[in-house]
PDB file of C-alpha atoms in Angstrom:
ATOM      1  CA  MET G  19     165.522 162.742  21.399  1.00 78.00           C
ATOM      2  CA  ILE G  20     166.143 162.291  25.090  1.00 78.00           C
ATOM      3  CA  GLU G  21     165.669 158.539  24.787  1.00 77.00           C
ATOM      4  CA  ALA G  22     167.992 158.411  21.792  1.00 79.00           C
ATOM      5  CA  PHE G  23     170.636 160.364  23.678  1.00 81.00           C
ATOM      6  CA  CYS G  24     170.362 158.031  26.687  1.00 78.00           C
ATOM      7  CA  ALA G  25     170.533 154.924  24.495  1.00 78.00           C
ATOM      8  CA  GLN G  26     173.215 156.037  22.030  1.00 83.00           C
ATOM      9  CA  GLY G  27     174.988 159.000  23.575  1.00 84.00           C
ATOM     10  CA  LEU G  28     175.598 157.406  26.954  1.00 85.00           C
ATOM     11  CA  VAL G  29     176.855 154.009  25.831  1.00 85.00           C
ATOM     12  CA  GLY G  30     178.950 152.417  28.544  1.00 85.00           C
ATOM     13  CA  ARG G  31     177.502 154.556  31.316  1.00 83.00           C
ATOM     14  CA  THR G  32     175.700 152.958  34.249  1.00 80.00           C
ATOM     15  CA  ASP G  33     171.917 152.807  34.330  1.00 78.00           C
ATOM     16  CA  ALA G  34     171.955 155.226  37.256  1.00 76.00           C
ATOM     17  CA  THR G  35     173.904 157.789  35.192  1.00 80.00           C
ATOM     18  CA  LYS G  36     171.537 157.363  32.248  1.00 80.00           C
ATOM     19  CA  GLY G  37     168.556 157.821  34.556  1.00 77.00           C
ATOM     20  CA  THR G  38     170.046 160.994  36.024  1.00 80.00           C
ATOM     21  CA  HIS G  39     170.726 162.492  32.584  1.00 78.00           C
ATOM     22  CA  ARG G  40     167.260 161.579  31.411  1.00 77.00           C
ATOM     23  CA  SER G  41     165.631 163.141  34.463  1.00 77.00           C
ATOM     24  CA  VAL G  42     167.597 166.392  34.171  1.00 80.00           C
ATOM     25  CA  LEU G  43     166.937 166.685  30.442  1.00 81.00           C
ATOM     26  CA  ARG G  44     163.213 166.076  30.967  1.00 78.00           C
ATOM     27  CA  GLN G  45     163.117 168.808  33.633  1.00 77.00           C
ATOM     28  CA  HIS G  46     164.835 171.357  31.387  1.00 75.00           C
ATOM     29  CA  THR G  47     162.818 170.575  28.269  1.00 76.00           C
ATOM     30  CA  GLY G  48     159.444 169.881  29.870  1.00 70.00           C
ATOM     31  CA  ALA G  49     159.357 166.524  28.073  1.00 64.00           C
ATOM     32  CA  VAL G  50     156.761 164.012  29.191  1.00 63.00           C
ATOM     33  CA  LEU G  51     157.696 160.393  29.907  1.00 59.00           C
ATOM     34  CA  LEU G  52     156.148 158.254  27.211  1.00 59.00           C
ATOM     35  CA  ALA G  53     154.661 154.882  28.079  1.00 56.00           C
ATOM     36  CA  GLY G  54     156.724 151.900  27.027  1.00 55.00           C
ATOM     37  CA  ARG G  55     160.042 153.742  27.169  1.00 57.00           C
ATOM     38  CA  PRO G  56     162.904 152.141  29.115  1.00 58.00           C
ATOM     39  CA  ARG G  57     163.285 153.078  32.745  1.00 58.00           C
ATOM     40  CA  TYR G  58     166.717 153.113  34.269  1.00 55.00           C
ATOM     41  CA  PRO G  59     167.063 151.954  37.855  1.00 56.00           C
ATOM     42  CA  GLY G  60     168.550 154.246  40.469  1.00 55.00           C
ATOM     43  CA  ALA G  61     172.046 154.026  41.792  1.00 57.00           C
ATOM     44  CA  PRO G  62     172.842 150.819  43.657  1.00 59.00           C
ATOM     45  CA  ALA G  63     172.898 150.915  47.439  1.00 60.00           C
ATOM     46  CA  LYS G  64     176.198 151.623  49.100  1.00 68.00           C
ATOM     47  CA  ALA G  65     178.103 148.585  50.243  1.00 66.00           C
ATOM     48  CA  PRO G  66     177.397 147.652  53.872  1.00 76.00           C
ATOM     49  CA  TYR G  67     179.945 148.329  56.560  1.00 80.00           C
ATOM     50  CA  SER G  68     182.839 145.899  56.641  1.00 86.00           C
ATOM     51  CA  ALA G  69     183.358 143.719  59.724  1.00 86.00           C
ATOM     52  CA  ALA G  70     186.229 145.970  60.833  1.00 90.00           C
ATOM     53  CA  GLU G  71     184.085 149.097  60.451  1.00 89.00           C
ATOM     54  CA  ARG G  72     181.228 147.515  62.427  1.00 87.00           C
ATOM     55  CA  ALA G  73     183.650 146.515  65.193  1.00 89.00           C
ATOM     56  CA  GLU G  74     185.001 150.063  65.307  1.00 91.00           C
ATOM     57  CA  LEU G  75     181.485 151.515  65.564  1.00 88.00           C
ATOM     58  CA  VAL G  76     180.644 149.140  68.432  1.00 89.00           C
ATOM     59  CA  SER G  77     183.873 150.119  70.205  1.00 92.00           C
ATOM     60  CA  ILE G  78     183.033 153.805  69.854  1.00 89.00           C
ATOM     61  CA  ALA G  79     179.525 153.187  71.211  1.00 88.00           C
ATOM     62  CA  ARG G  80     180.816 151.230  74.202  1.00 90.00           C
ATOM     63  CA  ALA G  81     183.413 153.916  74.952  1.00 92.00           C
ATOM     64  CA  GLN G  82     180.823 156.629  75.537  1.00 87.00           C
ATOM     65  CA  PRO G  83     181.431 158.387  78.874  1.00 88.00           C
ATOM     66  CA  LYS G  84     177.783 158.209  79.919  1.00 85.00           C
ATOM     67  CA  GLY G  85     176.073 154.828  80.085  1.00 83.00           C
ATOM     68  CA  TRP G  86     172.824 155.994  78.481  1.00 78.00           C
ATOM     69  CA  ARG G  87     174.722 157.391  75.491  1.00 80.00           C
ATOM     70  CA  GLY G  88     176.509 154.096  74.969  1.00 85.00           C
ATOM     71  CA  GLU G  89     173.202 152.213  75.150  1.00 85.00           C
ATOM     72  CA  ALA G  90     171.594 154.676  72.715  1.00 82.00           C
ATOM     73  CA  ALA G  91     174.507 154.336  70.276  1.00 85.00           C
ATOM     74  CA  LEU G  92     174.374 150.533  70.463  1.00 89.00           C
ATOM     75  CA  VAL G  93     170.628 150.571  69.754  1.00 87.00           C
ATOM     76  CA  VAL G  94     171.199 152.840  66.745  1.00 87.00           C
ATOM     77  CA  LEU G  95     173.815 150.380  65.462  1.00 89.00           C
ATOM     78  CA  ALA G  96     171.625 147.345  66.144  1.00 91.00           C
ATOM     79  CA  LEU G  97     168.587 148.782  64.395  1.00 91.00           C
ATOM     80  CA  GLY G  98     170.382 150.810  61.736  1.00 88.00           C
ATOM     81  CA  VAL G  99     173.300 148.602  60.724  1.00 88.00           C
ATOM     82  CA  GLY G 100     171.985 145.283  62.031  1.00 90.00           C
ATOM     83  CA  ALA G 101     168.421 145.622  60.701  1.00 90.00           C
ATOM     84  CA  GLY G 102     168.714 148.395  58.110  1.00 88.00           C
ATOM     85  CA  LEU G 103     166.069 150.658  59.636  1.00 87.00           C
ATOM     86  CA  ARG G 104     165.875 154.368  58.835  1.00 84.00           C
ATOM     87  CA  SER G 105     166.180 156.989  61.573  1.00 79.00           C
ATOM     88  CA  GLY G 106     162.412 157.522  61.882  1.00 79.00           C
ATOM     89  CA  GLU G 107     161.911 153.780  62.226  1.00 86.00           C
ATOM     90  CA  ILE G 108     164.659 153.574  64.849  1.00 86.00           C
ATOM     91  CA  VAL G 109     163.087 156.213  67.076  1.00 82.00           C
ATOM     92  CA  ALA G 110     159.647 154.597  66.748  1.00 85.00           C
ATOM     93  CA  ALA G 111     160.830 151.054  67.622  1.00 90.00           C
ATOM     94  CA  ARG G 112     159.702 149.686  70.974  1.00 91.00           C
ATOM     95  CA  GLY G 113     160.991 146.768  72.979  1.00 91.00           C
ATOM     96  CA  SER G 114     157.845 144.801  72.187  1.00 93.00           C
ATOM     97  CA  HIS G 115     158.610 145.109  68.455  1.00 94.00           C
ATOM     98  CA  VAL G 116     161.705 142.915  68.877  1.00 93.00           C
ATOM     99  CA  VAL G 117     160.884 139.199  68.966  1.00 93.00           C
ATOM    100  CA  ALA G 118     162.558 135.874  68.312  1.00 91.00           C
ATOM    101  CA  ARG G 119     160.859 134.082  65.435  1.00 89.00           C
ATOM    102  CA  ASP G 120     161.956 130.832  63.804  1.00 87.00           C
ATOM    103  CA  GLY G 121     165.371 131.001  65.455  1.00 87.00           C
ATOM    104  CA  GLN G 122     165.997 134.544  64.300  1.00 91.00           C
ATOM    105  CA  LEU G 123     165.560 137.920  65.978  1.00 92.00           C
ATOM    106  CA  VAL G 124     163.225 140.232  64.060  1.00 93.00           C
ATOM    107  CA  VAL G 125     161.910 143.775  64.417  1.00 93.00           C
ATOM    108  CA  SER G 126     158.356 144.628  63.403  1.00 91.00           C
ATOM    109  CA  VAL G 127     158.373 148.007  61.683  1.00 91.00           C
ATOM    110  CA  GLY G 128     155.191 150.039  61.426  1.00 87.00           C
ATOM    111  CA  GLY G 129     154.291 153.106  59.419  1.00 82.00           C
ATOM    112  CA  ASP G 130     154.211 153.607  55.669  1.00 82.00           C
ATOM    113  CA  ARG G 131     156.684 150.790  55.014  1.00 83.00           C
ATOM    114  CA  ALA G 132     155.385 148.245  57.528  1.00 87.00           C
ATOM    115  CA  ARG G 133     157.409 145.043  57.462  1.00 91.00           C
ATOM    116  CA  THR G 134     159.315 142.544  59.587  1.00 92.00           C
ATOM    117  CA  VAL G 135     163.091 142.790  59.398  1.00 91.00           C
ATOM    118  CA  ALA G 136     165.732 140.344  60.631  1.00 92.00           C
ATOM    119  CA  VAL G 137     168.459 141.717  62.899  1.00 92.00           C
ATOM    120  CA  GLU G 138     171.889 140.527  61.781  1.00 89.00           C
ATOM    121  CA  GLU G 139     174.525 139.262  64.176  1.00 86.00           C
ATOM    122  CA  PRO G 140     176.289 140.517  66.218  1.00 85.00           C
ATOM    123  CA  PHE G 141     173.605 143.190  66.649  1.00 91.00           C
ATOM    124  CA  ALA G 142     170.771 140.780  67.449  1.00 91.00           C
ATOM    125  CA  GLU G 143     172.122 140.301  70.969  1.00 90.00           C
ATOM    126  CA  VAL G 144     172.254 144.082  71.514  1.00 89.00           C
ATOM    127  CA  ALA G 145     168.687 144.527  70.222  1.00 91.00           C
ATOM    128  CA  MET G 146     167.368 141.718  72.444  1.00 92.00           C
ATOM    129  CA  ALA G 147     169.135 143.091  75.523  1.00 91.00           C
ATOM    130  CA  GLY G 148     167.667 146.526  74.810  1.00 88.00           C
ATOM    131  CA  ALA G 149     164.188 145.069  74.325  1.00 91.00           C
ATOM    132  CA  ARG G 150     164.384 143.219  77.646  1.00 91.00           C
ATOM    133  CA  ARG G 151     165.611 146.362  79.401  1.00 89.00           C
ATOM    134  CA  VAL G 152     162.855 148.698  78.139  1.00 88.00           C
ATOM    135  CA  GLY G 153     159.862 146.358  77.789  1.00 89.00           C
ATOM    136  CA  GLU G 154     157.042 148.297  76.109  1.00 89.00           C
ATOM    137  CA  ASP G 155     158.995 151.569  76.009  1.00 88.00           C
ATOM    138  CA  HIS G 156     161.051 152.881  73.094  1.00 84.00           C
ATOM    139  CA  LEU G 157     164.314 151.074  72.418  1.00 84.00           C
ATOM    140  CA  PHE G 158     166.138 154.241  71.502  1.00 77.00           C
ATOM    141  CA  HIS G 159     166.171 156.840  74.278  1.00 70.00           C
ATOM    142  CA  PRO G 160     163.341 155.400  76.418  1.00 62.00           C
ATOM    143  CA  GLY G 161     161.039 157.772  78.209  1.00 63.00           C
ATOM    144  CA  PRO G 162     159.285 160.940  77.177  1.00 63.00           C
ATOM    145  CA  ALA G 163     160.836 162.607  74.140  1.00 63.00           C
ATOM    146  CA  ASP G 164     159.752 164.536  71.076  1.00 62.00           C
ATOM    147  CA  ARG G 165     160.326 161.919  68.376  1.00 59.00           C
ATOM    148  CA  HIS G 166     158.970 163.970  65.505  1.00 63.00           C
ATOM    149  CA  TYR G 167     161.739 166.466  64.857  1.00 56.00           C
ATOM    150  CA  ALA G 168     164.253 165.638  62.163  1.00 58.00           C
ATOM    151  CA  ASN G 169     167.463 165.556  64.190  1.00 62.00           C
ATOM    152  CA  PHE G 170     166.309 163.526  67.190  1.00 58.00           C
ATOM    153  CA  VAL G 171     168.753 160.670  66.502  1.00 62.00           C
ATOM    154  CA  ASN G 172     171.654 163.057  65.841  1.00 62.00           C
ATOM    155  CA  ASP G 173     170.934 165.147  68.913  1.00 59.00           C
ATOM    156  CA  VAL G 174     170.849 162.190  71.296  1.00 53.00           C
ATOM    157  CA  CYS G 175     173.923 160.515  69.826  1.00 50.00           C
ATOM    158  CA  ARG G 176     175.926 163.724  69.836  1.00 50.00           C
TER     159      ARG G 176
END
């Protein structure tokens, strides 16, 4: 019945909406997902920042009253917006993880989702400058720090 409702009762709704309804109905009824039934993809990713929004973020970072805060904010932008890394990946990134490869700047990401990610312009220059400055140390907030608590990025950038 849940599948019938999703297919016929939610005509014209997005796949993400159908998936949400299906999930909630399965939770409330205790229904089991049957093999071979359609799966609805999740909601699409939010649109990336526009060029004007990126420029505004860079301006805010550069306007920080303390130099280290401005550098930290620029690294967050370079790795977050420019490379699409998550906060845990940003705090784990080291200068040695940033390398030029085939004419493009990339960041090697470790952990559960190990991969190599390209850094988009204009953030590639910021990431490379940070990597040169810190060497083997962490790109974001170099030096000793507890990188395992959830709000590390927020606390430093605040």
